[in-house]
Protein backbone atom coordinates (compact mmCIF):
# COMPACT_ATOMS: atom_id res chain seq x y z
CA UNK A 1 0.00 0.00 0.00
CA UNK A 2 2.70 2.36 1.05
CA UNK A 3 4.65 1.70 -2.12
CA UNK A 4 1.56 1.96 -4.25
CA UNK A 5 0.50 5.25 -2.79
CA UNK A 6 3.96 6.65 -3.17
CA UNK A 7 3.92 5.34 -6.76
CA UNK A 8 0.55 7.04 -7.17
CA UNK A 9 2.01 10.14 -5.71
CA UNK A 10 4.90 10.02 -8.15
CA UNK A 11 2.51 9.37 -11.03
CA UNK A 12 0.21 12.16 -10.02
CA UNK A 13 3.19 14.40 -9.56
CA UNK A 14 4.54 13.47 -12.97
CA UNK A 15 1.15 13.85 -14.58
CA UNK A 16 0.48 17.23 -13.10
CA UNK A 17 4.01 18.28 -13.96
CA UNK A 18 3.38 17.22 -17.56
CA UNK A 19 0.07 19.08 -17.69
CA UNK A 20 1.62 22.14 -16.14
CA UNK A 21 4.54 22.16 -18.54
CA UNK A 22 2.28 21.64 -21.54
CA UNK A 23 0.17 24.56 -20.37
CA UNK A 24 3.36 26.51 -19.94
CA UNK A 25 4.47 25.51 -23.44
CA UNK A 26 1.15 26.66 -24.81
CA UNK A 27 1.20 29.98 -23.06
CA UNK A 28 4.85 30.47 -23.95
CA UNK A 29 4.51 28.96 -27.41
CA UNK A 30 4.68 32.42 -28.85
CA UNK A 31 8.05 34.03 -28.60
CA UNK A 32 7.30 37.75 -28.47
CA UNK A 33 10.98 38.57 -28.07
CA UNK A 34 11.95 36.93 -31.34
CA UNK A 35 8.99 38.55 -33.09
CA UNK A 36 10.05 41.94 -31.71
CA UNK A 37 13.60 41.48 -32.99
CA UNK A 38 12.25 40.57 -36.42
CA UNK A 39 9.82 43.49 -36.46
CA UNK A 40 12.78 45.85 -36.24
CA UNK A 41 14.81 43.95 -38.83
CA UNK A 42 11.95 44.57 -41.23
CA UNK A 43 12.59 48.30 -41.11
CA UNK A 44 16.19 47.66 -42.16
CA UNK A 45 14.92 45.68 -45.16
CA UNK A 46 12.74 48.64 -46.17
CA UNK A 47 15.59 51.14 -46.07
CA UNK A 48 16.16 53.36 -49.06
CA UNK A 49 19.47 55.15 -49.58
CA UNK A 50 23.00 54.34 -48.49
CA UNK A 51 23.00 51.49 -46.00
CA UNK A 52 25.12 51.99 -42.87
CA UNK A 53 27.99 49.70 -41.84
CA UNK A 54 25.87 48.18 -39.07
CA UNK A 55 23.09 47.14 -41.47
CA UNK A 56 22.01 43.66 -40.38
CA UNK A 57 19.76 42.70 -43.29
CA UNK A 58 22.48 41.64 -45.67
CA UNK A 59 20.47 40.79 -48.76
CA UNK A 60 19.75 44.47 -49.31
CA UNK A 61 22.14 46.96 -50.91
CA UNK A 62 22.36 50.73 -51.48
CA UNK A 63 19.58 52.14 -53.62
CA UNK A 64 18.02 55.37 -54.90
CA UNK A 65 21.08 57.39 -53.89
CA UNK A 66 20.19 60.21 -56.28
CA UNK A 67 16.63 60.74 -55.04
CA UNK A 68 15.86 64.46 -55.03
CA UNK A 69 18.59 65.19 -57.56
CA UNK A 70 16.14 66.39 -60.20
CA UNK A 71 14.99 69.12 -57.81
CA UNK A 72 18.53 69.91 -56.76
CA UNK A 73 18.16 68.53 -53.26
CA UNK A 74 19.25 65.38 -51.47
CA UNK A 75 16.29 63.15 -50.70
CA UNK A 76 18.20 59.89 -50.33
CA UNK A 77 17.08 57.72 -47.44
CA UNK A 78 13.77 57.00 -45.79
CA UNK A 79 11.61 53.94 -46.30
CA UNK A 80 10.05 52.14 -49.21
CA UNK A 81 6.39 51.94 -48.45
CA UNK A 82 5.22 48.37 -48.96
CA UNK A 83 5.98 45.89 -51.74
CA UNK A 84 6.96 48.65 -54.13
CA UNK A 85 9.79 51.17 -54.29
CA UNK A 86 7.88 54.42 -53.89
CA UNK A 87 8.55 56.70 -50.93
CA UNK A 88 5.05 57.86 -50.00
CA UNK A 89 5.43 60.61 -47.41
CA UNK A 90 1.96 60.33 -45.87
CA UNK A 91 2.08 56.68 -44.71
CA UNK A 92 5.82 57.00 -44.03
CA UNK A 93 5.10 59.79 -41.54
CA UNK A 94 2.38 57.69 -39.90
CA UNK A 95 4.85 54.80 -39.67
CA UNK A 96 7.24 57.09 -37.81
CA UNK A 97 4.44 58.36 -35.56
CA UNK A 98 3.53 54.80 -34.56
CA UNK A 99 7.13 53.64 -34.12
CA UNK A 100 7.65 56.69 -31.91
CA UNK A 101 4.49 56.04 -29.93
CA UNK A 102 5.73 52.47 -29.42
CA UNK A 103 8.97 53.80 -27.96
CA UNK A 104 7.30 56.53 -25.89
CA UNK A 105 4.96 54.08 -24.11
CA UNK A 106 7.09 50.95 -23.97
CA UNK A 107 10.62 52.32 -23.69
CA UNK A 108 11.51 50.38 -20.53
CA UNK A 109 10.30 47.10 -21.98
CA UNK A 110 12.18 47.71 -25.22
CA UNK A 111 15.23 48.48 -23.11
CA UNK A 112 14.94 45.30 -21.05
CA UNK A 113 14.64 43.31 -24.29
CA UNK A 114 17.73 45.04 -25.69
CA UNK A 115 15.77 46.45 -28.60
CA UNK A 116 15.57 50.13 -27.66
CA UNK A 117 18.62 51.10 -29.76
CA UNK A 118 17.16 49.26 -32.78
CA UNK A 119 13.78 50.91 -32.28
CA UNK A 120 15.36 54.36 -32.07
CA UNK A 121 17.43 53.57 -35.16
CA UNK A 122 14.22 52.65 -37.01
CA UNK A 123 12.70 56.01 -36.09
CA UNK A 124 15.86 57.93 -36.95
CA UNK A 125 16.09 56.35 -40.41
CA UNK A 126 12.70 57.90 -41.06
CA UNK A 127 13.21 61.25 -39.31
CA UNK A 128 16.62 61.85 -40.92
CA UNK A 129 14.82 61.56 -44.25
CA UNK A 130 11.88 63.71 -43.17
CA UNK A 131 14.33 66.41 -42.08
CA UNK A 132 15.76 66.44 -45.62
CA UNK A 133 12.23 66.47 -47.02
CA UNK A 134 11.46 69.62 -45.02
CA UNK A 135 14.17 72.07 -46.19
CA UNK A 136 12.15 75.24 -45.52
CA UNK A 137 9.36 75.94 -43.02
CA UNK A 138 6.74 76.03 -45.80
CA UNK A 139 8.15 73.34 -48.10
CA UNK A 140 7.64 69.62 -47.60
CA UNK A 141 8.46 66.94 -50.14
CA UNK A 142 5.68 64.38 -49.91
CA UNK A 143 6.65 61.72 -52.41
CA UNK A 144 9.57 60.36 -54.42
CA UNK A 145 8.77 58.08 -57.35
CA UNK A 146 5.25 57.50 -58.55
CA UNK A 147 2.97 54.53 -58.14
CA UNK A 148 2.01 54.09 -61.78
CA UNK A 149 5.47 53.83 -63.28
CA UNK A 150 6.84 51.99 -60.27
CA UNK A 151 4.07 49.42 -60.28
CA UNK A 152 4.51 48.73 -63.99
CA UNK A 153 7.94 47.28 -63.15
CA UNK A 154 9.05 44.48 -60.84
CA UNK A 155 12.59 45.39 -59.82
CA UNK A 156 14.85 45.28 -56.81
CA UNK A 157 15.27 48.75 -55.30
CA UNK A 158 18.97 48.44 -56.14
CA UNK A 159 18.15 48.12 -59.87
CA UNK A 160 15.39 50.68 -60.24
CA UNK A 161 15.09 52.20 -63.72
CA UNK A 162 11.79 53.99 -63.07
CA UNK A 163 11.44 57.80 -62.71
CA UNK A 164 12.22 59.18 -59.28
CA UNK A 165 10.09 62.26 -59.64
CA UNK A 166 9.74 64.40 -56.51
CA UNK A 167 6.52 66.03 -55.34
CA UNK A 168 6.05 68.73 -52.74
CA UNK A 169 3.60 70.94 -50.94
CA UNK A 170 4.36 74.62 -50.33
CA UNK A 171 2.71 78.07 -50.18
CA UNK A 172 0.97 77.43 -53.49
CA UNK A 173 0.33 73.74 -53.01
CA UNK A 174 -1.68 73.01 -49.89
CA UNK A 175 -1.61 69.86 -47.81
CA UNK A 176 -2.56 70.26 -44.17
CA UNK A 177 -3.09 66.50 -43.84
CA UNK A 178 0.44 65.68 -44.99
CA UNK A 179 2.01 68.55 -43.07
CA UNK A 180 -0.03 67.65 -39.98
CA UNK A 181 0.92 63.98 -40.05
CA UNK A 182 4.57 64.86 -40.56
CA UNK A 183 4.33 67.33 -37.65
CA UNK A 184 2.86 64.53 -35.51
CA UNK A 185 5.70 62.19 -36.55
CA UNK A 186 8.34 64.81 -35.71
CA UNK A 187 6.73 65.65 -32.36
CA UNK A 188 6.29 62.01 -31.33
CA UNK A 189 9.88 61.24 -32.38
CA UNK A 190 11.01 64.27 -30.40
CA UNK A 191 9.43 62.74 -27.28
CA UNK A 192 11.00 59.36 -28.08
CA UNK A 193 14.50 60.87 -28.36
CA UNK A 194 14.22 63.31 -25.45
CA UNK A 195 15.79 61.00 -22.80
CA UNK A 196 18.79 59.93 -24.89
CA UNK A 197 19.51 62.68 -27.42
CA UNK A 198 18.17 66.05 -26.38
CA UNK A 199 19.89 67.80 -29.26
CA UNK A 200 18.21 65.65 -31.90
CA UNK A 201 14.95 65.83 -29.97
CA UNK A 202 15.06 69.65 -30.09
CA UNK A 203 15.84 69.59 -33.81
CA UNK A 204 12.83 67.33 -34.44
CA UNK A 205 10.60 69.58 -32.37
CA UNK A 206 11.53 72.61 -34.46
CA UNK A 207 10.42 70.78 -37.60
CA UNK A 208 7.22 69.70 -35.87
CA UNK A 209 6.33 73.25 -34.82
CA UNK A 210 7.07 74.69 -38.25
CA UNK A 211 4.98 72.07 -40.03
CA UNK A 212 2.10 72.47 -37.61
CA UNK A 213 2.14 76.23 -38.28
CA UNK A 214 2.29 75.58 -42.02
CA UNK A 215 -0.65 73.17 -41.79
CA UNK A 216 -2.69 75.64 -39.74
CA UNK A 217 -2.17 78.42 -42.28
CA UNK A 218 -2.56 76.21 -45.39
CA UNK A 219 -5.73 74.19 -44.98
CA UNK A 220 -6.45 71.73 -47.77
CA UNK A 221 -5.87 68.17 -48.81
CA UNK A 222 -2.52 67.10 -50.17
CA UNK A 223 -3.84 64.92 -52.96
CA UNK A 224 -4.92 68.10 -54.74
CA UNK A 225 -1.28 69.16 -54.74
CA UNK A 226 0.21 65.70 -55.27
CA UNK A 227 -2.38 63.81 -57.32
CA UNK A 228 -0.03 60.86 -57.85
CA UNK A 229 -0.13 60.29 -54.08
CA UNK A 230 -3.90 60.63 -54.04
CA UNK A 231 -4.21 57.64 -56.36
CA UNK A 232 -2.78 55.42 -53.63
CA UNK A 233 -3.06 57.26 -50.31
CA UNK A 234 -5.87 59.73 -50.67
CA UNK A 235 -6.80 61.24 -47.33
CA UNK A 236 -10.45 61.66 -46.33
CA UNK A 237 -9.90 65.08 -44.87
CA UNK A 238 -7.52 66.87 -42.63
CA UNK A 239 -7.56 67.45 -38.94
CA UNK A 240 -4.71 68.59 -36.80
CA UNK A 241 -5.85 67.14 -33.47
CA UNK A 242 -3.37 64.28 -33.60
CA UNK A 243 -0.52 66.67 -34.40
CA UNK A 244 -1.66 69.08 -31.68
CA UNK A 245 -1.89 66.24 -29.14
CA UNK A 246 1.68 65.17 -29.88
CA UNK A 247 2.96 68.73 -29.84
CA UNK A 248 1.31 69.21 -26.47
CA UNK A 249 2.93 66.02 -25.19
CA UNK A 250 6.30 67.19 -26.50
CA UNK A 251 6.12 70.76 -25.18
CA UNK A 252 3.36 71.05 -22.58
CA UNK A 253 2.53 74.29 -24.38
CA UNK A 254 -1.00 75.54 -23.72
CA UNK A 255 -1.58 76.72 -27.31
CA UNK A 256 -1.93 73.10 -28.39
CA UNK A 257 -4.35 72.40 -25.59
CA UNK A 258 -6.40 75.41 -26.63
CA UNK A 259 -6.56 74.09 -30.17
CA UNK A 260 -7.64 70.64 -28.93
CA UNK A 261 -10.33 72.18 -26.73
CA UNK A 262 -11.63 74.79 -29.16
CA UNK A 263 -11.37 73.27 -32.61
CA UNK A 264 -14.97 72.15 -32.46
CA UNK A 265 -15.08 68.43 -31.92
CA UNK A 266 -13.12 65.36 -31.08
CA UNK A 267 -14.25 63.42 -34.13
CA UNK A 268 -17.03 61.26 -32.67
CA UNK A 269 -16.61 57.51 -32.35
CA UNK A 270 -14.37 56.14 -35.08
CA UNK A 271 -14.62 53.02 -37.16
CA UNK A 272 -10.85 52.62 -37.46
CA UNK A 273 -7.46 53.94 -36.38
CA UNK A 274 -5.27 54.07 -39.46
CA UNK A 275 -2.86 55.99 -41.70
CA UNK A 276 -5.91 57.94 -42.89
CA UNK A 277 -7.91 58.37 -39.69
CA UNK A 278 -5.96 59.50 -36.65
CA UNK A 279 -8.83 60.71 -34.48
CA UNK A 280 -8.58 57.73 -32.13
CA UNK A 281 -4.93 58.53 -31.52
CA UNK A 282 -5.84 62.08 -30.50
CA UNK A 283 -8.75 60.85 -28.37
CA UNK A 284 -6.53 58.44 -26.47
CA UNK A 285 -3.81 61.05 -25.92
CA UNK A 286 -6.37 63.56 -24.62
CA UNK A 287 -8.04 60.87 -22.47
CA UNK A 288 -4.65 60.45 -20.79
CA UNK A 289 -4.71 64.13 -19.85
CA UNK A 290 -8.15 63.62 -18.33
CA UNK A 291 -7.00 60.57 -16.36
CA UNK A 292 -4.05 62.57 -15.09
CA UNK A 293 -6.29 65.46 -14.06
CA UNK A 294 -4.49 67.85 -16.43
CA UNK A 295 -7.84 68.77 -17.96
CA UNK A 296 -11.34 68.47 -16.52
CA UNK A 297 -13.50 65.41 -17.18
CA UNK A 298 -16.10 67.72 -18.72
CA UNK A 299 -16.95 69.51 -21.95
CA UNK A 300 -14.76 68.69 -24.93
CA UNK A 301 -12.27 66.75 -22.80
CA UNK A 302 -14.93 64.34 -21.59
CA UNK A 303 -15.99 63.89 -25.20
CA UNK A 304 -12.50 62.90 -26.31
CA UNK A 305 -12.39 60.38 -23.51
CA UNK A 306 -15.83 58.90 -24.07
CA UNK A 307 -15.15 58.53 -27.79
CA UNK A 308 -11.90 56.74 -26.99
CA UNK A 309 -13.69 54.47 -24.53
CA UNK A 310 -16.41 53.66 -27.05
CA UNK A 311 -13.75 52.64 -29.59
CA UNK A 312 -12.27 50.32 -26.94
CA UNK A 313 -15.71 48.85 -26.20
CA UNK A 314 -16.16 48.11 -29.90
CA UNK A 315 -12.83 46.28 -29.91
CA UNK A 316 -13.74 44.08 -26.95
CA UNK A 317 -17.26 43.43 -28.28
CA UNK A 318 -19.01 45.29 -25.45
CA UNK A 319 -20.52 48.19 -27.41
CA UNK A 320 -23.89 48.39 -29.12
CA UNK A 321 -22.15 48.18 -32.50
CA UNK A 322 -18.97 46.14 -32.31
CA UNK A 323 -16.12 45.69 -34.76
CA UNK A 324 -16.47 42.53 -36.80
CA UNK A 325 -14.43 39.50 -35.96
CA UNK A 326 -13.52 36.49 -38.06
CA UNK A 327 -14.64 33.10 -36.73
CA UNK A 328 -11.03 32.64 -35.55
CA UNK A 329 -11.16 35.85 -33.50
CA UNK A 330 -9.36 38.41 -35.64
CA UNK A 331 -10.74 41.94 -35.68
CA UNK A 332 -11.77 42.37 -39.27
CA UNK A 333 -12.20 45.68 -41.09
CA UNK A 334 -11.65 45.19 -44.81
CA UNK A 335 -10.27 42.76 -47.39
CA UNK A 336 -7.23 44.84 -48.37
CA UNK A 337 -4.44 45.04 -45.80
CA UNK A 338 -6.72 44.26 -42.88
CA UNK A 339 -3.89 43.63 -40.43
CA UNK A 340 -2.92 47.30 -40.54
CA UNK A 341 -6.27 48.19 -38.98
CA UNK A 342 -6.16 45.28 -36.54
CA UNK A 343 -2.67 45.99 -35.25
CA UNK A 344 -3.46 49.68 -34.79
CA UNK A 345 -6.64 48.88 -32.84
CA UNK A 346 -4.73 46.44 -30.65
CA UNK A 347 -2.04 49.05 -30.07
CA UNK A 348 -4.37 51.78 -28.84
CA UNK A 349 -6.23 49.28 -26.65
CA UNK A 350 -2.98 48.25 -24.98
CA UNK A 351 -1.90 51.86 -24.55
CA UNK A 352 -5.25 52.94 -23.12
CA UNK A 353 -5.22 50.02 -20.68
CA UNK A 354 -1.73 51.06 -19.60
CA UNK A 355 -2.95 54.62 -18.93
CA UNK A 356 -5.91 53.36 -16.91
CA UNK A 357 -3.89 50.93 -14.85
CA UNK A 358 -1.10 53.39 -14.10
CA UNK A 359 -3.64 55.92 -12.85
CA UNK A 360 -5.56 53.36 -10.79
CA UNK A 361 -8.70 53.40 -12.89
CA UNK A 362 -10.44 50.05 -12.67
CA UNK A 363 -13.40 50.49 -14.99
CA UNK A 364 -14.03 50.71 -18.70
CA UNK A 365 -17.70 51.67 -18.93
CA UNK A 366 -19.21 49.88 -21.94
CA UNK A 367 -22.84 49.59 -23.02
CA UNK A 368 -22.93 45.86 -22.32
CA UNK A 369 -21.35 46.24 -18.92
CA UNK A 370 -18.40 47.70 -17.14
CA UNK A 371 -15.13 46.02 -18.06
CA UNK A 372 -11.79 45.84 -16.33
CA UNK A 373 -8.78 47.47 -18.07
CA UNK A 374 -7.26 43.98 -18.24
CA UNK A 375 -9.88 43.08 -20.83
CA UNK A 376 -8.25 45.57 -23.19
CA UNK A 377 -4.90 43.90 -22.67
CA UNK A 378 -6.40 40.44 -23.16
CA UNK A 379 -7.93 41.68 -26.40
CA UNK A 380 -4.71 43.29 -27.63
CA UNK A 381 -2.71 40.18 -26.83
CA UNK A 382 -5.25 37.95 -28.58
CA UNK A 383 -4.78 39.95 -31.77
CA UNK A 384 -0.98 39.77 -31.52
CA UNK A 385 -1.25 36.03 -30.87
CA UNK A 386 -3.51 35.57 -33.86
CA UNK A 387 -1.01 37.39 -36.06
CA UNK A 388 1.83 35.23 -34.76
CA UNK A 389 0.06 31.91 -35.33
CA UNK A 390 -2.76 31.36 -32.80
CA UNK A 391 -5.31 31.12 -35.61
CA UNK A 392 -7.24 28.44 -37.52
CA UNK A 393 -4.41 28.06 -40.05
CA UNK A 394 -1.76 27.81 -37.31
CA UNK A 395 0.14 30.21 -39.50
CA UNK A 396 2.10 33.32 -38.65
CA UNK A 397 1.30 36.42 -40.67
CA UNK A 398 4.64 37.86 -39.69
CA UNK A 399 7.15 36.73 -42.26
CA UNK A 400 10.06 34.68 -40.91
CA UNK A 401 8.38 34.05 -37.56
CA UNK A 402 7.46 30.48 -36.52
CA UNK A 403 7.43 27.40 -38.71
CA UNK A 404 4.68 28.43 -41.11
CA UNK A 405 4.45 31.93 -42.58
CA UNK A 406 3.82 33.61 -45.96
CA UNK A 407 6.46 32.40 -48.42
CA UNK A 408 5.35 34.44 -51.42
CA UNK A 409 5.04 38.04 -50.33
CA UNK A 410 4.00 40.75 -52.75
CA UNK A 411 7.34 42.50 -52.40
CA UNK A 412 9.84 43.27 -55.12
CA UNK A 413 13.05 43.03 -53.13
CA UNK A 414 12.15 39.85 -51.27
CA UNK A 415 10.97 38.00 -54.36
CA UNK A 416 14.07 38.59 -56.52
CA UNK A 417 17.49 37.06 -55.90
CA UNK A 418 19.62 39.29 -53.67
CA UNK A 419 21.95 41.68 -55.45
CA UNK A 420 24.65 40.30 -53.15
CA UNK A 421 24.32 36.92 -54.90
CA UNK A 422 23.56 38.06 -58.40
CA UNK A 423 24.64 41.55 -59.31
CA UNK A 424 23.28 41.33 -62.86
CA UNK A 425 20.58 44.04 -63.03
CA UNK A 426 17.01 42.76 -63.30
CA UNK A 427 15.06 44.82 -65.83
CA UNK A 428 11.54 46.15 -65.49
CA UNK A 429 9.74 43.33 -67.30
CA UNK A 430 12.31 40.64 -66.53
CA UNK A 431 11.38 40.96 -62.88
CA UNK A 432 7.76 40.18 -63.70
CA UNK A 433 8.60 37.31 -66.04
CA UNK A 434 11.31 35.61 -64.02
CA UNK A 435 10.48 36.39 -60.41
CA UNK A 436 6.99 37.76 -59.85
CA UNK A 437 5.33 34.92 -61.77
CA UNK A 438 7.58 32.25 -60.30
CA UNK A 439 5.54 29.91 -58.13
CA UNK A 440 8.27 29.52 -55.52
CA UNK A 441 9.24 30.78 -52.08
CA UNK A 442 10.88 34.17 -51.87
CA UNK A 443 14.66 33.91 -52.17
CA UNK A 444 14.98 36.51 -49.38
CA UNK A 445 12.98 36.10 -46.17
CA UNK A 446 11.50 39.50 -45.33
CA UNK A 447 11.79 38.99 -41.58
CA UNK A 448 9.28 40.92 -39.49
CA UNK A 449 7.07 42.01 -42.38
CA UNK A 450 3.36 41.75 -41.57
CA UNK A 451 1.26 40.95 -44.62
CA UNK A 452 -2.29 42.16 -45.30
CA UNK A 453 -3.54 38.95 -43.76
CA UNK A 454 -6.43 36.51 -44.07
CA UNK A 455 -9.94 37.21 -45.30
CA UNK A 456 -13.11 37.46 -43.22
CA UNK A 457 -13.25 33.63 -42.98
CA UNK A 458 -9.65 33.31 -41.73
CA UNK A 459 -8.46 31.99 -45.09
CA UNK A 460 -5.14 32.99 -46.57
CA UNK A 461 -3.82 32.38 -50.07
CA UNK A 462 -0.02 32.31 -50.08
CA UNK A 463 0.55 33.56 -53.59
CA UNK A 464 2.56 36.60 -54.66
CA UNK A 465 -0.04 38.12 -56.97
CA UNK A 466 -2.54 38.34 -54.12
CA UNK A 467 -1.69 41.89 -53.07
CA UNK A 468 -4.73 42.29 -50.81
CA UNK A 469 -3.48 39.52 -48.53
CA UNK A 470 0.20 39.08 -49.34
CA UNK A 471 1.58 42.62 -49.45
CA UNK A 472 3.34 43.84 -46.31
CA UNK A 473 3.61 47.53 -45.41
CA UNK A 474 5.59 49.60 -42.93
CA UNK A 475 2.31 50.86 -41.41
CA UNK A 476 1.48 47.25 -40.42
CA UNK A 477 4.59 46.46 -38.43
CA UNK A 478 5.08 49.85 -36.71
CA UNK A 479 2.40 49.41 -33.99
CA UNK A 480 3.50 45.81 -33.41
CA UNK A 481 6.87 47.06 -32.19
CA UNK A 482 5.18 48.50 -29.11
CA UNK A 483 2.78 45.59 -28.67
CA UNK A 484 5.52 42.97 -28.89
CA UNK A 485 7.62 44.90 -26.41
CA UNK A 486 4.69 45.03 -24.01
CA UNK A 487 3.79 41.35 -23.98
CA UNK A 488 5.96 38.53 -22.67
CA UNK A 489 8.90 38.85 -20.33
C1 LIG B 1 23.51 33.82 -51.31
O1 LIG B 1 23.24 32.48 -51.65
C2 LIG B 1 23.65 31.52 -50.69
C3 LIG B 1 23.43 30.14 -51.26
O2 LIG B 1 22.15 30.02 -51.83
C4 LIG B 1 22.88 31.78 -49.40
O3 LIG B 1 23.27 30.86 -48.40
C5 LIG B 1 23.13 33.19 -48.92
O4 LIG B 1 22.34 33.47 -47.79
C6 LIG B 1 22.80 34.20 -50.02
N1 LIG B 1 23.19 35.52 -49.60
C7 LIG B 1 22.36 36.56 -49.66
C8 LIG B 1 22.90 37.84 -49.19
O5 LIG B 1 21.25 36.44 -50.11
C1 LIG C 1 23.27 69.15 -32.42
O1 LIG C 1 22.47 69.20 -33.58
C2 LIG C 1 22.98 69.99 -34.61
C3 LIG C 1 21.96 69.99 -35.73
O2 LIG C 1 20.79 70.57 -35.29
C4 LIG C 1 24.33 69.49 -35.04
O3 LIG C 1 24.85 70.32 -36.04
C5 LIG C 1 25.26 69.44 -33.86
O4 LIG C 1 26.48 68.85 -34.22
C6 LIG C 1 24.65 68.63 -32.72
N1 LIG C 1 25.48 68.69 -31.54
C7 LIG C 1 25.75 67.61 -30.80
C8 LIG C 1 26.57 67.83 -29.58
O5 LIG C 1 25.37 66.50 -31.10
C1 LIG D 1 2.24 26.51 -56.85
O1 LIG D 1 2.98 25.39 -56.43
C2 LIG D 1 2.33 24.60 -55.47
C3 LIG D 1 3.26 23.46 -55.08
O2 LIG D 1 4.54 23.93 -54.80
C4 LIG D 1 1.03 24.06 -56.01
O3 LIG D 1 0.35 23.34 -55.02
C5 LIG D 1 0.16 25.21 -56.50
O4 LIG D 1 -0.99 24.70 -57.14
C6 LIG D 1 0.93 26.07 -57.47
N1 LIG D 1 0.12 27.25 -57.80
C7 LIG D 1 -0.04 27.69 -59.04
C8 LIG D 1 -0.91 28.89 -59.19
O5 LIG D 1 0.48 27.16 -59.99
mmCIF file with all atom_site columns, C-alpha atoms and ligand atoms in Angstrom, residues 57-60 416-422 443-444, ligand 1:
data_model
loop_
_atom_site.group_PDB
_atom_site.id
_atom_site.type_symbol
_atom_site.label_atom_id
_atom_site.label_alt_id
_atom_site.label_comp_id
_atom_site.label_asym_id
_atom_site.label_entity_id
_atom_site.label_seq_id
_atom_site.pdbx_PDB_ins_code
_atom_site.Cartn_x
_atom_site.Cartn_y
_atom_site.Cartn_z
_atom_site.occupancy
_atom_site.B_iso_or_equiv
_atom_site.pdbx_formal_charge
_atom_site.auth_seq_id
_atom_site.auth_comp_id
_atom_site.auth_asym_id
_atom_site.auth_atom_id
_atom_site.pdbx_PDB_model_num
ATOM   1  C CA . UNK A 1 57  ? 19.760 42.701 -43.285 1.00 0.00 ? 57  UNK A CA 1
ATOM   2  C CA . UNK A 1 58  ? 22.481 41.635 -45.669 1.00 0.00 ? 58  UNK A CA 1
ATOM   3  C CA . UNK A 1 59  ? 20.468 40.787 -48.756 1.00 0.00 ? 59  UNK A CA 1
ATOM   4  C CA . UNK A 1 60  ? 19.750 44.473 -49.306 1.00 0.00 ? 60  UNK A CA 1
ATOM   5  C CA . UNK A 1 416 ? 14.070 38.590 -56.524 1.00 0.00 ? 416 UNK A CA 1
ATOM   6  C CA . UNK A 1 417 ? 17.493 37.063 -55.898 1.00 0.00 ? 417 UNK A CA 1
ATOM   7  C CA . UNK A 1 418 ? 19.625 39.293 -53.667 1.00 0.00 ? 418 UNK A CA 1
ATOM   8  C CA . UNK A 1 419 ? 21.946 41.681 -55.451 1.00 0.00 ? 419 UNK A CA 1
ATOM   9  C CA . UNK A 1 420 ? 24.655 40.296 -53.149 1.00 0.00 ? 420 UNK A CA 1
ATOM   10 C CA . UNK A 1 421 ? 24.320 36.920 -54.895 1.00 0.00 ? 421 UNK A CA 1
ATOM   11 C CA . UNK A 1 422 ? 23.559 38.062 -58.399 1.00 0.00 ? 422 UNK A CA 1
ATOM   12 C CA . UNK A 1 443 ? 14.657 33.914 -52.170 1.00 0.00 ? 443 UNK A CA 1
ATOM   13 C CA . UNK A 1 444 ? 14.976 36.514 -49.382 1.00 0.00 ? 444 UNK A CA 1
HETATM 14 C C1 . LIG B 2 .   ? 23.506 33.817 -51.313 1.00 0.00 ? 1   LIG B C1 1
HETATM 15 O O1 . LIG B 2 .   ? 23.236 32.476 -51.648 1.00 0.00 ? 1   LIG B O1 1
HETATM 16 C C2 . LIG B 2 .   ? 23.647 31.524 -50.694 1.00 0.00 ? 1   LIG B C2 1
HETATM 17 C C3 . LIG B 2 .   ? 23.435 30.136 -51.259 1.00 0.00 ? 1   LIG B C3 1
HETATM 18 O O2 . LIG B 2 .   ? 22.150 30.020 -51.825 1.00 0.00 ? 1   LIG B O2 1
HETATM 19 C C4 . LIG B 2 .   ? 22.881 31.776 -49.397 1.00 0.00 ? 1   LIG B C4 1
HETATM 20 O O3 . LIG B 2 .   ? 23.273 30.864 -48.395 1.00 0.00 ? 1   LIG B O3 1
HETATM 21 C C5 . LIG B 2 .   ? 23.133 33.195 -48.918 1.00 0.00 ? 1   LIG B C5 1
HETATM 22 O O4 . LIG B 2 .   ? 22.342 33.466 -47.789 1.00 0.00 ? 1   LIG B O4 1
HETATM 23 C C6 . LIG B 2 .   ? 22.798 34.198 -50.019 1.00 0.00 ? 1   LIG B C6 1
HETATM 24 N N1 . LIG B 2 .   ? 23.186 35.517 -49.603 1.00 0.00 ? 1   LIG B N1 1
HETATM 25 C C7 . LIG B 2 .   ? 22.363 36.557 -49.657 1.00 0.00 ? 1   LIG B C7 1
HETATM 26 C C8 . LIG B 2 .   ? 22.896 37.840 -49.185 1.00 0.00 ? 1   LIG B C8 1
HETATM 27 O O5 . LIG B 2 .   ? 21.253 36.437 -50.107 1.00 0.00 ? 1   LIG B O5 1
#
